[in-house]
Coordinates of C-alpha atoms in Angstrom, one line a residue:
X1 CA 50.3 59.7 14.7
X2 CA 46.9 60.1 12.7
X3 CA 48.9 60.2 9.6
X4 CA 50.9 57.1 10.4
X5 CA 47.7 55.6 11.0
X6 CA 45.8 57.0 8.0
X7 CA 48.9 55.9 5.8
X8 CA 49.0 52.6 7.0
X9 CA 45.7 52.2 6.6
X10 CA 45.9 53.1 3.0
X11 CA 48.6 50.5 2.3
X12 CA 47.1 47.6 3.2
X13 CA 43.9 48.9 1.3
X14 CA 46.2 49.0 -1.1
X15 CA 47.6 46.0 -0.4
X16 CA 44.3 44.5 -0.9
X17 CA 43.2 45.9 -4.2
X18 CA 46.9 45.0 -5.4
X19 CA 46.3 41.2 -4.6
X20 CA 42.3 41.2 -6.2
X21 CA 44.0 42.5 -9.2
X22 CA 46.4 39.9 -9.9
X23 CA 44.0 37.2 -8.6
X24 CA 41.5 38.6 -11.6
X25 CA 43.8 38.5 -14.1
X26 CA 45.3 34.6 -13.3
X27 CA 41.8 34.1 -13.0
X28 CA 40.6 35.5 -16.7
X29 CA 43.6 33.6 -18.5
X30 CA 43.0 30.4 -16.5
X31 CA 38.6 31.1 -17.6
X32 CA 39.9 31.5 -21.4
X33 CA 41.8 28.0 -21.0
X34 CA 39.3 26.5 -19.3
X35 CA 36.5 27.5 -21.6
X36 CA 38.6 26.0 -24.7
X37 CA 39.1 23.0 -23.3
X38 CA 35.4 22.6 -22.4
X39 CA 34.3 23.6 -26.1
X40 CA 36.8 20.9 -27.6
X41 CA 35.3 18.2 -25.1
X42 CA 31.4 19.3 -25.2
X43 CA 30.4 18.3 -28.4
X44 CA 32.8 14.7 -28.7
X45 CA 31.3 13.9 -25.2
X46 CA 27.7 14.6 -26.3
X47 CA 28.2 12.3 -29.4
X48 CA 30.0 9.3 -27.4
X49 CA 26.7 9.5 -25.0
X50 CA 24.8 9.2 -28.0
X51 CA 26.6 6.2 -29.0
X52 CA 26.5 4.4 -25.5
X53 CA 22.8 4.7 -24.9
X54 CA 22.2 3.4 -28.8
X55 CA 24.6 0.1 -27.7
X56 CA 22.7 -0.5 -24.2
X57 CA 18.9 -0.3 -26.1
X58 CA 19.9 -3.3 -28.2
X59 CA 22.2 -5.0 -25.8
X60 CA 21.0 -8.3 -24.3
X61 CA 24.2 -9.8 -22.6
X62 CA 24.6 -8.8 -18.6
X63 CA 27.7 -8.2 -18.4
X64 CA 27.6 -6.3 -21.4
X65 CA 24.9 -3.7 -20.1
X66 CA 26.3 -3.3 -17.0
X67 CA 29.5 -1.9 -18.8
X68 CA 27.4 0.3 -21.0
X69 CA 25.8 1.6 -17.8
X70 CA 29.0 2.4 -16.3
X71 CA 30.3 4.3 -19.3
X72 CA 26.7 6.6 -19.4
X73 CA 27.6 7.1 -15.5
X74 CA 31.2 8.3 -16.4
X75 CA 30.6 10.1 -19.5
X76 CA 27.4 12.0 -17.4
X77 CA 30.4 12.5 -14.4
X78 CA 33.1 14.6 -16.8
X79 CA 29.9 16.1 -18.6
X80 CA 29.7 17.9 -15.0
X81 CA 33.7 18.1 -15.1
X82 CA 33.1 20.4 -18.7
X83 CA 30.0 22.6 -16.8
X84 CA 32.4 23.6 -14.1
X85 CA 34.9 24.3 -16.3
X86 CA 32.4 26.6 -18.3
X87 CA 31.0 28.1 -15.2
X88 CA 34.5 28.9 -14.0
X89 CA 35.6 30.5 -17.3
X90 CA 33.0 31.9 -18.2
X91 CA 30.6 33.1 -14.9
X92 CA 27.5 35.4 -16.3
X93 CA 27.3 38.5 -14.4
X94 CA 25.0 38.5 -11.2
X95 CA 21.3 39.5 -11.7
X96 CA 20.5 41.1 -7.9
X97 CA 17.5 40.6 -6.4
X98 CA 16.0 40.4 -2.6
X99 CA 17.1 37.3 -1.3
X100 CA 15.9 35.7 2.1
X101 CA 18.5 33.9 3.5
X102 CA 15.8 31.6 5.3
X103 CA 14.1 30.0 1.7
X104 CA 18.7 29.7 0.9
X105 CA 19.0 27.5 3.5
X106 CA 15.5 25.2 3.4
X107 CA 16.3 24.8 -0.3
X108 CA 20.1 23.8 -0.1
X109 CA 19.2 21.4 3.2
X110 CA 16.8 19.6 0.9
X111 CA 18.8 19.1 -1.8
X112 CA 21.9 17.3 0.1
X113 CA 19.2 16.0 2.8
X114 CA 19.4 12.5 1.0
X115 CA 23.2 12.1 0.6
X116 CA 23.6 13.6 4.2
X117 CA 21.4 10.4 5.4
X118 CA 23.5 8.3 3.4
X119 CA 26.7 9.5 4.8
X120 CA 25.1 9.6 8.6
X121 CA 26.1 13.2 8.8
X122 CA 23.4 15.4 10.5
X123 CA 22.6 18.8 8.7
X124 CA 21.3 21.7 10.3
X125 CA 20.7 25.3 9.9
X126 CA 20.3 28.4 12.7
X127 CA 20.7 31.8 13.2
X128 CA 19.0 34.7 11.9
X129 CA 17.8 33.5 9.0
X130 CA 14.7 36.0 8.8
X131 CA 17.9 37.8 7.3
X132 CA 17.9 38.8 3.4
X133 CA 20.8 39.5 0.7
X134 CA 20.7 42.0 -2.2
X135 CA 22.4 38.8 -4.6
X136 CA 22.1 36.8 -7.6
X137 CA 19.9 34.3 -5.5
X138 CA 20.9 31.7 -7.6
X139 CA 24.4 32.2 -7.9
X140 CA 24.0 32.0 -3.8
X141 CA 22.5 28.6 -4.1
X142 CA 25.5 27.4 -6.5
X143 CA 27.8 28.9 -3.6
X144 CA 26.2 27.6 -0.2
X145 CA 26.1 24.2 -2.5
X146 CA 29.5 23.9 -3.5
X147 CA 30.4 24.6 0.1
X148 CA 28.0 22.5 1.9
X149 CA 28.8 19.4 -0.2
X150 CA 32.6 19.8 0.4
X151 CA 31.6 19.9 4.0
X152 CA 29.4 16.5 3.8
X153 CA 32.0 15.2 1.7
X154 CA 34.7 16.3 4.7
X155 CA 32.8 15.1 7.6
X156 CA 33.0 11.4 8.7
X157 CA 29.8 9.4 10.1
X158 CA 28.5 10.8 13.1
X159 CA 29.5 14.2 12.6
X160 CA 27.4 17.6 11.7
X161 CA 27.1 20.4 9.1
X162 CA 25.6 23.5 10.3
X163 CA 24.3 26.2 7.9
X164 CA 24.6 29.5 10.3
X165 CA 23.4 33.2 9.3
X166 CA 24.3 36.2 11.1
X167 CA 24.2 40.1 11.2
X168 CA 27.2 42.0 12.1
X169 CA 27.6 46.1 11.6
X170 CA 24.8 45.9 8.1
X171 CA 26.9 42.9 6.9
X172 CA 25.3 39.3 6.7
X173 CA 27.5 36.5 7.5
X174 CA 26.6 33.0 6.2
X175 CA 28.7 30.1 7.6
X176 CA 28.9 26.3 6.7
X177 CA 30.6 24.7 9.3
X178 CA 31.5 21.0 9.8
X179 CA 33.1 18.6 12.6
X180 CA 35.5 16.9 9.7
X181 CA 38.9 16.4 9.3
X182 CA 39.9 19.6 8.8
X183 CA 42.2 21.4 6.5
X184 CA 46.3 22.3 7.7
X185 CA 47.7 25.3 7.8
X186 CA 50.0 25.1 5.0
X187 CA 47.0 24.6 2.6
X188 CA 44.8 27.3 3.5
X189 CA 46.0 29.7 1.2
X190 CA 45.7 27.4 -1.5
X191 CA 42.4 25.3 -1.3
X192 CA 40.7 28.3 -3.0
X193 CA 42.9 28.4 -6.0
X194 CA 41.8 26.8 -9.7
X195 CA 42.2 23.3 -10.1
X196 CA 43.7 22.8 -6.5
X197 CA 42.0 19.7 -4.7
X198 CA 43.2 17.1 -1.8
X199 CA 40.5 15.0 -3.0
X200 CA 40.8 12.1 -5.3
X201 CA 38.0 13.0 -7.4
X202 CA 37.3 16.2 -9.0
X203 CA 39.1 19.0 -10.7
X204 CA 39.4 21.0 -7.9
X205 CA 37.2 24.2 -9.3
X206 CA 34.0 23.7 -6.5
X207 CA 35.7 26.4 -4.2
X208 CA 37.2 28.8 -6.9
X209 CA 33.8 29.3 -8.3
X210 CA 32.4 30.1 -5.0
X211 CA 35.0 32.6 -4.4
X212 CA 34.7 34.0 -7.8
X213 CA 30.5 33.8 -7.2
X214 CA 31.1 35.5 -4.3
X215 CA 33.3 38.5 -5.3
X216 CA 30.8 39.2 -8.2
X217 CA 28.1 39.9 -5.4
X218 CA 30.1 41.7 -3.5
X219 CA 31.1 39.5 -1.3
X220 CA 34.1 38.1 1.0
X221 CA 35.0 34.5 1.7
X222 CA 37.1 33.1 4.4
X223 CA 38.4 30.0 5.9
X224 CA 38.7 29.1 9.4
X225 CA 40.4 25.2 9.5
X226 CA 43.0 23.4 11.4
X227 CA 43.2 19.6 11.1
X228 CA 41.0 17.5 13.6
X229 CA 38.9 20.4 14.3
X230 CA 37.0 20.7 11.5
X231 CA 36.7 24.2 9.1
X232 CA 34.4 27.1 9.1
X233 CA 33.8 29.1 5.7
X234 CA 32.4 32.3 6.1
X235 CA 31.1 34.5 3.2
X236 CA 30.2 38.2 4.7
X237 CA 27.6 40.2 2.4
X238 CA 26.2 43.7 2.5
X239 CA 22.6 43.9 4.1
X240 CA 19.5 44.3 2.4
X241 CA 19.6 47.6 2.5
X242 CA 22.6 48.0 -0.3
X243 CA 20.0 47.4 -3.2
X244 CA 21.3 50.3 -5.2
X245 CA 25.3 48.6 -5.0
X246 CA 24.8 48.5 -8.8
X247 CA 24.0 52.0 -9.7
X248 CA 27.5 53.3 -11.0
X249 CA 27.0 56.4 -9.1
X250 CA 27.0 54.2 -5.8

């Protein structure tokens, strides 16, 4: 019996590593296609802005400047289009440092405060957030970002985002929870795949590169959604007290 167990244990270990592995390698030839295209539309896209904001300085006409406006707007929208696809194909390793979960949270809650106002979404965070993380602090921010917009984003008026840190066996949980609409079942597996997105706008990369973030930190992301009842994604660190997880001898 303590062998069956053992063994089976060992499989799904197995299991695991099995599925990382292929998930790396889609992930490095999808980052080298991704980085080419962004190099081929960098440099163009700087030069049109160029252009745009030359025309509007000696514009006169309305109408006119208005359009020139909305072309900066959209030429500013895919230059943030080509920086995801750069920071998904080519992600700069993790530089570790103590990170208090507490100054995470304040920082992220300020930055969406505005659009959370505009959207008549209350945000909130709770928990144990005298908590800190042995991470690339701002390669956290980017992560709790990403995931905290998609839940604004998610979540109609009247509803609530709830940053939430925790401590379970030395690992710190971080959640972002919302009351939106939910995700079904049938797409769970994929909403965290390149280039996948149920919205109309965006490339559908905001996710991937938290997962990706996350697993450089050695971390673990999950997602807890069913439609109408809103979705919970949890990323589960090691403690404080793994500062020497980047010593090879570790």
């Amino acid at each position: 019996a303590s062998v069956s167990h053992a063994f089976n244990a060992m499989s799904a270990t197995l299991q695991d590593y099995m599925e990382r592995a292929v998930r790396i390698e889609k992930l490095a030839v999808l980052g080298e296609f991704a980085t080419g295209v962004a190099h081929e539309i960098r440099n163009p896209l700087a030069a049109i802005k160029t252009s745009v904001q030359a025309l509007a300085r000696r514009e006169q006409e309305p109408r006119r400047l208005r359009l020139l406006a909305d072309m900066d707007g959209e030429i500013d929208r895919l230059a943030g289009v080509v920086s995801d696809l750069v920071d998904f194909g080519r992600p700069r390793p993790p530089k570790r440092d103590f990170t208090p979960v507490r100054e995470v949270f304040q920082r992220i809650v300020t930055m969406v405060e505005t659009e959370a106002v505009s959207r008549g979404v209350q945000i909130s965070w709770q928990g144990d957030t005298e908590l800190a993380l042995y991470v690339d602090r701002d390669q956290l921010l980017q992560i709790i970002l990403n995931l905290t917009l998609n839940a604004l984003h998610a979540t109609p008026v009247g509803g609530a985002v709830v940053l939430r840190a925790s401590l379970h066996a030395g690992m710190v949980a971080l959640e972002v929870s919302d009351t939106g609409c939910g995700i079904a079942a049938e797409l769970l597996d994929r909403v965290s795949d390149p280039f996948f997105t149920t919205k109309t706008k965006g490339v559908g990369l905001g996710l991937s590169i938290s997962h990706q973030l996350c697993e450089m930190n050695g971390g673990r992301m999950s997602i807890d959604s069913g439609p109408g009842q809103g979705t919970v994604v949890r990323i589960v660190f090691p403690g404080e007290t793994n500062q020497h997880a980047d010593d090879p001898d570790y």
